[in-house]
Coordinates of C-alpha atoms in Angstrom, one line a residue:
Chain A
M179 CA -19.2 87.3 96.5
G180 CA -21.1 90.6 96.8
T181 CA -24.9 90.8 96.9
S182 CA -25.1 94.2 95.4
M183 CA -27.6 93.3 92.7
R184 CA -29.8 91.6 95.2
A185 CA -29.8 94.8 97.3
A186 CA -30.4 97.0 94.3
L187 CA -33.3 95.1 92.9
A188 CA -35.1 93.9 96.1
F189 CA -38.7 95.1 96.0
A190 CA -38.4 95.7 99.8
G191 CA -35.7 98.3 99.0
G192 CA -38.1 100.7 97.3
S193 CA -41.3 102.5 98.2
G194 CA -43.3 99.3 98.0
Q195 CA -45.0 100.6 94.8
L196 CA -44.3 98.9 91.5
A197 CA -45.5 102.0 89.7
D198 CA -42.5 103.9 91.2
I199 CA -40.0 101.5 89.6
D200 CA -38.7 102.7 86.3
S201 CA -38.8 99.8 83.8
S202 CA -36.0 101.5 81.8
A203 CA -33.7 102.0 84.8
R204 CA -30.4 100.1 84.9
P205 CA -29.1 99.9 88.5
E206 CA -25.6 98.6 89.2
L207 CA -24.3 98.9 85.7
P208 CA -20.5 98.3 85.7
I209 CA -18.3 101.3 85.3
K210 CA -15.9 101.7 82.4
K211 CA -12.3 103.0 82.7
N212 CA -13.4 106.4 81.8
G213 CA -15.8 106.5 84.8
K214 CA -19.0 106.2 82.8
A215 CA -21.5 103.3 83.2
K216 CA -21.3 100.7 80.5
K217 CA -24.2 100.7 78.0
P218 CA -26.4 97.6 78.0
K219 CA -24.9 96.5 74.7
Q220 CA -21.5 96.4 76.3
L221 CA -22.6 93.9 78.9
Q222 CA -22.2 90.8 76.9
D223 CA -18.7 90.0 78.2
E224 CA -19.9 90.4 81.8
L225 CA -22.8 88.1 81.1
T226 CA -20.5 85.5 79.6
G227 CA -18.3 85.8 82.7
A228 CA -21.2 85.4 85.0
A229 CA -22.5 82.5 83.0
E230 CA -19.3 80.6 83.5
R231 CA -19.4 81.2 87.2
I232 CA -23.0 80.2 87.4
A233 CA -22.1 76.9 85.6
E234 CA -19.3 76.3 88.0
V235 CA -21.3 76.8 91.2
Q236 CA -24.3 74.9 89.7
E237 CA -22.1 71.9 89.2
A238 CA -20.9 72.1 92.8
L239 CA -24.5 72.3 94.0
W240 CA -25.2 69.1 91.9
A241 CA -22.1 67.4 93.4
E242 CA -23.0 68.5 96.9
A243 CA -26.3 66.6 96.8
S244 CA -24.5 63.3 96.0
G245 CA -23.0 63.7 99.5
G246 CA -26.5 63.9 101.1
S247 CA -27.2 67.6 101.0
K248 CA -30.9 68.5 100.5
R249 CA -30.2 72.0 99.1
S250 CA -31.6 73.2 95.8
L251 CA -32.4 76.4 94.0
L252 CA -35.7 77.5 92.5
L253 CA -35.7 80.4 90.1
V254 CA -39.2 81.8 89.6
L255 CA -39.7 84.1 86.6
Q256 CA -42.8 86.2 86.2
G257 CA -43.7 89.0 83.9
I258 CA -46.4 90.2 81.5
D259 CA -46.6 88.9 78.0
T260 CA -43.4 89.9 76.0
A261 CA -41.6 90.8 79.3
G262 CA -38.9 88.3 78.2
K263 CA -39.1 85.3 80.4
G264 CA -38.2 83.0 77.5
G265 CA -35.3 85.2 76.3
T266 CA -33.9 85.5 79.8
I267 CA -33.9 81.7 80.3
E268 CA -32.3 81.2 76.9
H269 CA -29.5 83.6 77.5
V270 CA -28.9 83.1 81.2
V271 CA -29.9 79.6 82.1
S272 CA -28.5 77.8 79.1
A273 CA -25.1 78.6 80.4
C274 CA -25.4 75.7 82.8
G275 CA -26.9 72.2 82.6
P276 CA -28.7 70.4 81.3
I277 CA -27.4 68.1 83.9
G278 CA -28.8 69.3 87.3
V279 CA -31.1 71.9 85.7
E280 CA -34.9 71.4 85.3
Y281 CA -37.0 73.8 83.3
T282 CA -40.8 73.9 83.6
A283 CA -43.2 76.2 81.7
F284 CA -46.5 76.4 83.4
K285 CA -49.3 76.9 80.8
R286 CA -53.0 77.3 81.3
P287 CA -53.9 74.5 83.8
T288 CA -55.3 71.3 82.3
K289 CA -58.6 69.8 83.3
T290 CA -56.8 67.3 85.5
E291 CA -54.7 70.0 87.2
L292 CA -57.8 72.1 87.9
R293 CA -59.3 69.3 89.9
Y294 CA -56.6 69.7 92.5
D295 CA -55.4 72.6 94.7
F296 CA -53.5 75.2 92.7
L297 CA -50.2 74.2 94.3
W298 CA -50.6 70.5 93.3
R299 CA -49.0 70.8 89.9
I300 CA -46.3 73.1 91.3
R301 CA -45.2 70.6 93.9
R302 CA -44.7 67.9 91.3
K303 CA -42.1 70.1 89.5
L304 CA -40.1 71.2 92.5
P305 CA -36.3 70.7 92.1
P306 CA -34.9 67.7 93.9
P307 CA -31.7 68.1 96.0
G308 CA -28.8 69.5 94.0
V309 CA -31.0 70.8 91.2
V310 CA -31.6 74.3 89.9
G311 CA -35.3 74.5 89.0
I312 CA -36.5 77.1 86.6
F313 CA -40.2 78.1 86.6
D314 CA -41.3 80.0 83.5
R315 CA -44.5 81.3 85.2
S316 CA -45.5 79.6 88.4
H317 CA -48.0 79.4 91.3
Y318 CA -48.2 83.2 91.0
E319 CA -50.3 82.9 87.9
D320 CA -53.1 81.8 90.3
V321 CA -53.1 85.3 91.9
L322 CA -52.4 87.1 88.6
V323 CA -54.5 85.8 85.7
A324 CA -56.9 84.4 88.2
R325 CA -57.3 87.9 89.8
V326 CA -57.5 89.8 86.5
H327 CA -60.2 87.5 85.1
D328 CA -62.1 86.9 88.4
L329 CA -61.5 83.1 88.0
V330 CA -62.2 82.5 91.7
P331 CA -64.2 84.3 94.4
S332 CA -62.3 87.0 96.2
D333 CA -62.0 85.1 99.5
V334 CA -60.4 82.2 97.7
L335 CA -58.0 84.6 96.0
D336 CA -57.1 86.2 99.3
A337 CA -56.4 82.9 100.9
R338 CA -54.0 82.0 98.1
Y339 CA -51.5 84.7 99.1
D340 CA -51.2 83.1 102.5
S341 CA -51.0 79.6 101.0
I342 CA -48.1 80.8 98.8
N343 CA -46.3 82.3 101.7
A344 CA -46.7 79.1 103.8
F345 CA -45.7 77.0 100.8
E346 CA -42.5 79.0 100.2
R347 CA -41.5 78.9 103.8
E348 CA -41.9 75.1 103.7
L349 CA -39.6 75.0 100.7
V350 CA -37.0 77.1 102.3
D351 CA -37.1 75.1 105.5
A352 CA -36.6 72.0 103.5
G353 CA -33.4 73.4 101.9
T354 CA -34.6 75.2 98.7
T355 CA -33.4 78.7 98.1
V356 CA -36.2 80.6 96.3
L357 CA -35.2 83.4 93.9
K358 CA -38.3 85.3 92.5
C359 CA -37.9 87.8 89.7
L360 CA -40.5 89.9 88.2
L361 CA -39.5 91.2 84.7
H362 CA -40.9 94.7 84.6
I363 CA -41.6 96.4 81.2
S364 CA -43.6 99.5 80.2
Y365 CA -46.8 99.6 78.2
D366 CA -44.9 101.1 75.3
T367 CA -42.2 98.4 75.4
Q368 CA -44.9 95.7 75.1
R369 CA -46.3 97.5 72.1
E370 CA -42.9 97.5 70.3
R371 CA -42.4 93.9 71.0
L372 CA -45.8 92.8 69.8
L373 CA -45.3 94.8 66.7
S374 CA -41.9 93.1 66.1
R375 CA -43.6 89.7 66.5
L376 CA -46.1 90.8 63.8
E377 CA -43.3 91.9 61.5
D378 CA -41.4 88.6 61.7
P379 CA -43.3 85.6 60.1
R380 CA -41.1 83.3 62.1
K381 CA -42.6 84.7 65.3
H382 CA -46.3 84.5 64.2
W383 CA -46.6 81.1 65.9
K384 CA -46.0 82.9 69.3
F385 CA -48.7 85.5 68.6
K386 CA -52.3 85.0 69.6
V387 CA -55.0 87.5 68.9
A388 CA -56.1 87.0 72.5
D389 CA -52.7 88.6 73.5
L390 CA -54.2 92.0 72.5
D391 CA -57.2 91.4 74.7
E392 CA -54.9 90.8 77.6
R393 CA -53.0 94.0 76.8
A394 CA -56.3 95.9 77.1
R395 CA -56.2 94.8 80.8
W396 CA -52.8 96.3 81.4
A397 CA -53.9 98.3 84.5
D398 CA -55.5 95.3 86.0
Y399 CA -52.3 93.2 85.6
Q400 CA -50.2 96.0 87.1
A401 CA -52.6 96.0 90.1
A402 CA -52.3 92.2 90.4
F403 CA -48.5 92.4 90.3
Q404 CA -48.6 95.1 93.0
A405 CA -50.7 92.9 95.2
M406 CA -48.5 89.9 94.6
L407 CA -45.4 91.9 95.5
A408 CA -46.9 93.5 98.5
K409 CA -48.3 90.3 100.0
C410 CA -45.6 87.8 99.0
D411 CA -42.4 89.7 99.4
T412 CA -41.2 87.7 102.5
D413 CA -38.0 87.5 104.4
V414 CA -37.5 83.9 103.4
A415 CA -38.5 84.4 99.8
P416 CA -38.1 88.0 98.7
W417 CA -39.2 89.4 95.4
F418 CA -36.8 91.1 93.0
V419 CA -38.1 93.5 90.3
V420 CA -35.9 93.6 87.2
P421 CA -36.3 96.6 84.9
A422 CA -36.6 94.8 81.6
D423 CA -37.2 97.4 78.8
S424 CA -33.6 96.7 77.8
K425 CA -33.1 93.0 77.0
A426 CA -29.3 93.3 77.5
Y427 CA -29.7 94.8 80.9
R428 CA -32.4 92.3 81.9
N429 CA -30.3 89.3 80.9
W430 CA -27.2 90.7 82.7
A431 CA -29.2 91.6 85.8
V432 CA -30.9 88.2 86.2
G433 CA -27.5 86.6 85.6
E434 CA -26.0 88.6 88.4
L435 CA -29.0 87.8 90.7
L436 CA -28.5 84.1 89.9
R437 CA -24.7 84.3 90.4
E438 CA -25.0 86.1 93.7
T439 CA -27.6 83.8 95.0
L440 CA -25.6 80.6 94.1
E441 CA -22.4 82.1 95.5
T442 CA -24.2 83.0 98.7
M443 CA -25.4 79.3 98.9
S444 CA -21.7 78.4 98.5
P445 CA -22.2 74.7 97.7
Q446 CA -19.3 72.4 98.6
Y447 CA -18.0 69.3 96.8
P448 CA -18.6 66.3 99.1
P449 CA -15.5 65.3 101.1
G450 CA -13.8 62.3 99.4
D451 CA -13.0 59.2 101.5
L452 CA -11.2 57.4 98.7
D453 CA -8.0 55.5 99.3
V454 CA -6.4 57.2 96.3
P455 CA -3.0 55.3 96.3
A456 CA -4.7 51.9 96.5
L457 CA -7.1 52.8 93.7
V458 CA -4.3 54.1 91.5
K459 CA -2.4 50.9 92.1
R460 CA -5.4 48.9 91.0
L461 CA -5.4 50.9 87.8
A462 CA -1.8 50.3 87.1
P463 CA -1.4 48.7 83.7
P464 CA -0.8 44.9 83.7
H465 CA 2.8 43.8 83.3
Chain B
M42 CA -27.8 69.5 54.4
G43 CA -25.5 66.5 53.9
T44 CA -25.6 63.4 55.9
S45 CA -22.0 62.5 55.6
M46 CA -21.4 62.0 59.3
R47 CA -24.4 59.7 59.6
A48 CA -23.0 57.6 56.7
A49 CA -19.5 57.6 58.2
L50 CA -20.5 56.5 61.7
A51 CA -23.4 54.2 60.9
F52 CA -22.7 50.8 62.5
A53 CA -24.3 49.2 59.5
G54 CA -21.6 50.7 57.3
G55 CA -18.8 48.6 58.8
S56 CA -18.1 44.9 59.3
G57 CA -20.7 44.5 61.9
Q58 CA -18.0 44.1 64.6
L59 CA -17.5 46.7 67.3
A60 CA -14.0 45.3 67.8
D61 CA -13.1 46.4 64.3
I62 CA -13.9 50.0 65.0
D63 CA -10.9 52.1 66.1
S64 CA -11.9 54.2 69.1
S65 CA -9.1 56.7 68.2
A66 CA -10.3 57.1 64.6
R67 CA -11.6 60.5 63.4
P68 CA -13.8 60.0 60.3
E69 CA -14.9 63.1 58.3
L70 CA -12.5 65.6 59.9
P71 CA -12.8 68.9 58.0
I72 CA -9.9 69.7 55.7
K73 CA -7.7 72.8 56.2
K74 CA -6.6 75.1 53.4
N75 CA -3.3 73.3 53.2
G76 CA -5.2 70.1 52.4
K77 CA -4.5 68.4 55.8
A78 CA -7.3 67.3 58.1
K79 CA -7.9 69.5 61.1
K80 CA -6.7 68.3 64.4
P81 CA -9.4 67.6 67.0
K82 CA -8.3 70.7 69.0
Q83 CA -9.1 72.9 66.0
L84 CA -12.7 71.7 65.9
Q85 CA -14.0 74.2 68.4
D86 CA -15.1 76.7 65.8
E87 CA -16.9 74.0 63.8
L88 CA -18.7 72.8 67.0
T89 CA -19.8 76.4 67.8
G90 CA -21.2 76.8 64.3
A91 CA -23.0 73.5 64.5
A92 CA -24.4 74.4 67.9
E93 CA -25.9 77.6 66.5
R94 CA -27.5 75.7 63.7
I95 CA -28.8 73.0 66.1
A96 CA -30.3 75.7 68.3
E97 CA -32.0 77.3 65.2
V98 CA -33.5 74.0 64.0
Q99 CA -34.5 72.9 67.5
E100 CA -36.5 76.1 67.9
A101 CA -38.2 75.4 64.6
L102 CA -39.1 71.9 65.8
W103 CA -40.6 73.4 69.0
A104 CA -42.5 76.0 67.0
E105 CA -43.7 73.3 64.5
A106 CA -45.5 71.4 67.3
S107 CA -47.6 74.4 68.1
G108 CA -49.2 74.0 64.7
G109 CA -50.2 70.4 65.5
S110 CA -47.1 68.4 64.4
K111 CA -46.4 65.3 66.4
R112 CA -42.7 65.2 65.5
S113 CA -39.9 65.0 68.1
L114 CA -36.3 63.8 68.4
L115 CA -34.9 61.4 70.9
L116 CA -31.1 61.3 71.3
V117 CA -29.9 58.2 73.1
L118 CA -26.4 58.2 74.5
Q119 CA -24.8 55.0 75.6
G120 CA -21.2 54.2 76.5
I121 CA -19.1 52.5 79.2
D122 CA -18.2 54.5 82.3
T123 CA -15.9 57.5 81.5
A124 CA -16.9 57.3 77.8
G125 CA -18.1 60.9 78.0
K126 CA -21.9 60.9 78.0
G127 CA -22.1 63.8 80.4
G128 CA -19.3 65.8 78.7
T129 CA -21.0 65.4 75.3
I130 CA -24.3 66.5 76.6
E131 CA -22.7 69.5 78.4
H132 CA -20.9 70.6 75.2
V133 CA -23.3 69.7 72.5
V134 CA -26.8 69.9 74.0
S135 CA -26.4 72.9 76.1
A136 CA -26.2 74.9 72.8
C137 CA -30.0 74.7 72.6
G138 CA -32.9 74.8 75.1
P139 CA -33.7 74.6 77.9
I140 CA -37.1 75.5 76.2
G141 CA -38.1 72.4 74.2
V142 CA -35.3 70.2 75.4
E143 CA -35.7 67.5 78.1
Y144 CA -32.8 65.7 79.7
T145 CA -33.2 62.4 81.6
A146 CA -30.4 60.4 83.3
F147 CA -31.4 56.8 83.9
K148 CA -29.8 55.5 87.0
R149 CA -30.0 52.1 88.7
P150 CA -33.8 51.4 88.6
T151 CA -35.7 52.1 91.9
K152 CA -37.7 49.5 93.7
T153 CA -40.8 51.0 92.2
E154 CA -39.4 50.9 88.7
L155 CA -38.3 47.3 89.0
R156 CA -41.9 46.3 89.7
Y157 CA -42.9 47.2 86.1
D158 CA -41.7 46.1 82.7
F159 CA -38.3 47.6 81.9
L160 CA -39.8 50.0 79.3
W161 CA -42.2 51.5 81.8
R162 CA -39.9 54.2 83.2
I163 CA -38.6 54.9 79.7
R164 CA -42.0 55.6 78.3
R165 CA -42.7 58.1 81.1
K166 CA -39.8 60.2 79.9
L167 CA -40.3 60.2 76.1
P168 CA -40.2 63.6 74.5
P169 CA -43.6 65.1 73.7
P170 CA -44.2 66.7 70.3
G171 CA -41.7 69.4 69.4
V172 CA -39.2 68.4 72.1
V173 CA -35.7 67.1 71.8
G174 CA -35.3 64.4 74.4
I175 CA -31.8 63.4 75.6
F176 CA -31.4 60.1 77.3
D177 CA -28.2 59.7 79.3
R178 CA -28.3 55.9 79.4
S179 CA -31.6 54.4 78.4
H180 CA -33.6 51.1 78.0
Y181 CA -30.3 49.7 76.6
E182 CA -29.0 49.4 80.2
D183 CA -31.5 46.5 80.5
V184 CA -29.5 44.5 77.9
L185 CA -26.1 45.8 79.0
V186 CA -25.6 45.8 82.8
A187 CA -28.4 43.2 83.0
R188 CA -26.5 40.9 80.6
V189 CA -23.1 41.5 82.2
H190 CA -24.4 40.8 85.7
D191 CA -26.9 38.0 84.7
L192 CA -29.7 40.0 86.3
V193 CA -32.4 38.2 84.3
P194 CA -32.6 34.7 82.8
S195 CA -31.3 34.4 79.3
D196 CA -34.7 33.9 77.7
V197 CA -35.9 37.1 79.3
L198 CA -32.8 38.9 78.1
D199 CA -33.2 37.6 74.6
A200 CA -36.9 38.8 74.5
R201 CA -35.8 42.3 75.5
Y202 CA -34.0 42.9 72.2
D203 CA -37.2 42.2 70.3
S204 CA -39.2 44.4 72.7
I205 CA -36.8 47.2 72.2
N206 CA -37.0 47.0 68.4
A207 CA -40.8 46.9 68.5
F208 CA -40.8 49.9 71.0
E209 CA -38.5 52.0 68.8
R210 CA -40.6 51.2 65.7
E211 CA -43.7 52.4 67.6
L212 CA -41.9 55.6 68.5
V213 CA -40.8 56.3 64.9
D214 CA -44.3 55.5 63.6
A215 CA -45.7 58.0 66.1
G216 CA -43.4 60.8 64.8
T217 CA -40.2 60.5 66.9
T218 CA -36.9 60.4 65.2
V219 CA -34.5 58.2 67.2
L220 CA -30.8 59.0 67.1
K221 CA -28.7 56.3 69.0
C222 CA -25.0 57.0 69.7
L223 CA -22.6 54.6 71.3
L224 CA -19.5 56.5 72.6
H225 CA -16.7 54.0 72.0
I226 CA -13.4 54.2 74.0
S227 CA -10.5 51.9 74.5
Y228 CA -9.5 50.1 77.7
D229 CA -6.5 52.4 78.0
T230 CA -8.5 55.5 77.6
Q231 CA -10.8 54.4 80.4
R232 CA -7.7 53.9 82.6
E233 CA -6.4 57.4 81.9
R234 CA -9.8 59.0 82.7
L235 CA -10.2 57.1 85.9
L236 CA -6.7 58.1 86.9
S237 CA -7.5 61.7 86.2
R238 CA -10.7 61.5 88.3
L239 CA -8.5 60.2 91.2
E240 CA -6.0 63.0 90.7
D241 CA -8.7 65.8 91.0
P242 CA -10.4 66.0 94.4
R243 CA -13.3 67.9 92.7
K244 CA -14.0 64.7 90.8
H245 CA -13.9 62.3 93.7
W246 CA -17.7 62.5 94.2
K247 CA -18.0 60.9 90.7
F248 CA -15.7 58.0 91.6
K249 CA -17.0 54.8 93.1
V250 CA -14.8 51.9 94.1
A251 CA -17.3 49.7 92.3
D252 CA -16.3 51.4 89.0
L253 CA -13.1 49.4 89.2
D254 CA -15.1 46.1 89.6
E255 CA -17.0 47.1 86.5
R256 CA -13.8 47.8 84.6
A257 CA -12.7 44.2 85.4
R258 CA -15.7 43.1 83.3
W259 CA -14.5 45.1 80.2
A260 CA -14.7 42.1 77.8
D261 CA -18.2 41.3 79.0
Y262 CA -19.3 44.8 78.4
Q263 CA -17.8 44.8 74.9
A264 CA -19.7 41.6 74.2
A265 CA -22.9 43.2 75.5
F266 CA -22.4 46.3 73.3
Q267 CA -21.7 44.0 70.3
A268 CA -25.0 42.1 70.9
M269 CA -26.9 45.3 71.3
L270 CA -25.5 46.7 68.1
A271 CA -26.1 43.5 66.1
K272 CA -29.6 43.0 67.3
C273 CA -31.0 46.6 67.6
D274 CA -29.4 48.4 64.6
T275 CA -32.6 48.7 62.6
D276 CA -33.6 50.6 59.5
V277 CA -36.0 52.8 61.5
A278 CA -33.6 53.4 64.4
P279 CA -30.0 52.8 63.4
W280 CA -27.0 52.8 65.7
F281 CA -24.0 55.1 65.3
V282 CA -20.7 54.3 66.8
V283 CA -18.7 57.4 67.7
P284 CA -14.9 57.0 68.3
A285 CA -14.5 58.8 71.6
D286 CA -10.9 58.5 72.7
S287 CA -10.6 62.2 71.7
K288 CA -13.1 64.4 73.6
A289 CA -12.9 67.1 71.0
Y290 CA -13.6 64.7 68.1
R291 CA -16.4 63.1 70.1
N292 CA -18.2 66.4 70.8
W293 CA -17.8 67.6 67.3
A294 CA -19.0 64.3 65.8
V295 CA -22.1 64.0 68.0
G296 CA -22.8 67.7 67.2
E297 CA -22.7 66.8 63.5
L298 CA -24.9 63.8 63.9
L299 CA -27.4 65.9 65.7
R300 CA -27.2 68.7 63.2
E301 CA -27.6 66.4 60.2
T302 CA -30.5 64.6 61.8
L303 CA -32.4 67.8 62.7
E304 CA -31.8 69.2 59.3
T305 CA -33.0 66.1 57.6
M306 CA -36.2 66.4 59.7
S307 CA -36.4 69.9 58.3
P308 CA -39.1 71.3 60.8
Q309 CA -41.2 74.1 59.5
Y310 CA -42.6 77.1 61.3
P311 CA -46.4 76.8 61.3
P312 CA -48.1 78.9 58.7
G313 CA -49.5 82.1 60.2
D314 CA -53.1 83.0 59.6
L315 CA -52.9 86.4 61.3
D316 CA -54.5 89.5 59.8
V317 CA -51.3 91.5 60.3
P318 CA -52.6 94.9 59.2
A319 CA -55.6 94.7 61.4
L320 CA -53.5 93.7 64.4
V321 CA -51.0 96.4 63.8
K322 CA -53.8 98.9 63.7
R323 CA -55.1 97.6 67.1
L324 CA -51.6 98.2 68.4
A325 CA -51.4 101.8 67.2
P326 CA -50.7 104.2 70.0
P327 CA -53.8 106.1 71.2
H328 CA -54.1 109.7 69.9

């Protein structure tokens, strides 16, 4: 029940500068018998093992809530376009659920959503007790795309960081463990992935010409990520930065973060108060 | 792209009597090289293969909707307590998603839900375009538990069957394919499964003493299932009865029904209108 991946990828563990984090690094890779670190492609078995453990603990969390526990887990995934939020979810999260798991992708806000405070639509999708909630993008878009595109005045933007910190503290106080992961890729990796989408007609539906306009704002996005990490990496809801140039490493690392976090929560099956012998007797076949 | 499982398990294909369907039967089992049918325990490979295909077609359905298609799939699972709705979902559905898959378990209606028509809470959980919706229990509870426990006057109950048929026709007309599966087990199988829950402390949280009171109404539930099948097995939304005494057969059979249904829908990736050479040029690395 170690927490070595959490320690290795905690934003607070570094210099506090996203630019100092190597997106091709692979901290905590398991060691092979010959003493060398496993290559990312050799991580599939480890990921499968972690996935089974995640499914096991997730079921216990779901069961625990039936006994009255208010605990839940919220996994927040952020990352620039092509960083691999969808792929991570497909490979890591699909190991458990769908019972007790709720997935929400936050797209561009609708007209209705824009009439409310930015946290309104987020609150409606929070995981209830026992549930693992997965946010594919989140309230952080409101300090990322909103900052890059100057969607709100700077004083409104500044206030949002404080609102987010207060919101997450409220969640944690209410029993939700918050696991925030930024998938971190390089400018070159994004280029390769956009090219590969263009080369595969089955991926054209995911491609928007506007994606290239966003790519032109790369430096602005990095600055927005840096501000988000610096301002919202709190004790109660810390940020983890996952080097994500390697898909295999990224999937394995998020799996480990999720496994460690669930194991630290250590959910317990509710104590039974059944009169088992009497119930078994009632089930005896008729003579 | 056969539909042999749909043909084999269609309620309309039999005598029209649930009591005539053997819950331990295993129609359409694949044949081994020696000419014998595979045993249920040998079906795991087939289920894995079907799951990969399900995931592939489900992704195409999700992609198709981004091009404006309104099509979706609704899988309705019904069955008496311990019939294996949760286990089926865990083994079959978890192969795809969570992106583009929405799972809803309908519990005893809340006070708020009871203030509305019985279809109100159902409509709120219908799958949007591109999504595979999974209903773990459904609007059919309102003609099952409601009938067994006389929760509504008989004229209200009778009207519900017609309401359900009209509702499902509306769904189909709007682009939703409806796949309804009744997991069918024997009285003895339920006894074995309740006993096994009692023997495993990790399953006690699932056990309610009231489950035994419901078991005492076995014949009433069978009559309610028979009425549901007879009245709501329509051309647009037929019922399938899955023999479910064997968990391995049940998982495999539902997987096949889902695979056949998705393949018959044959979702298509939206045609791309991208100027690929121009976009590739924009992505060329700076000199």
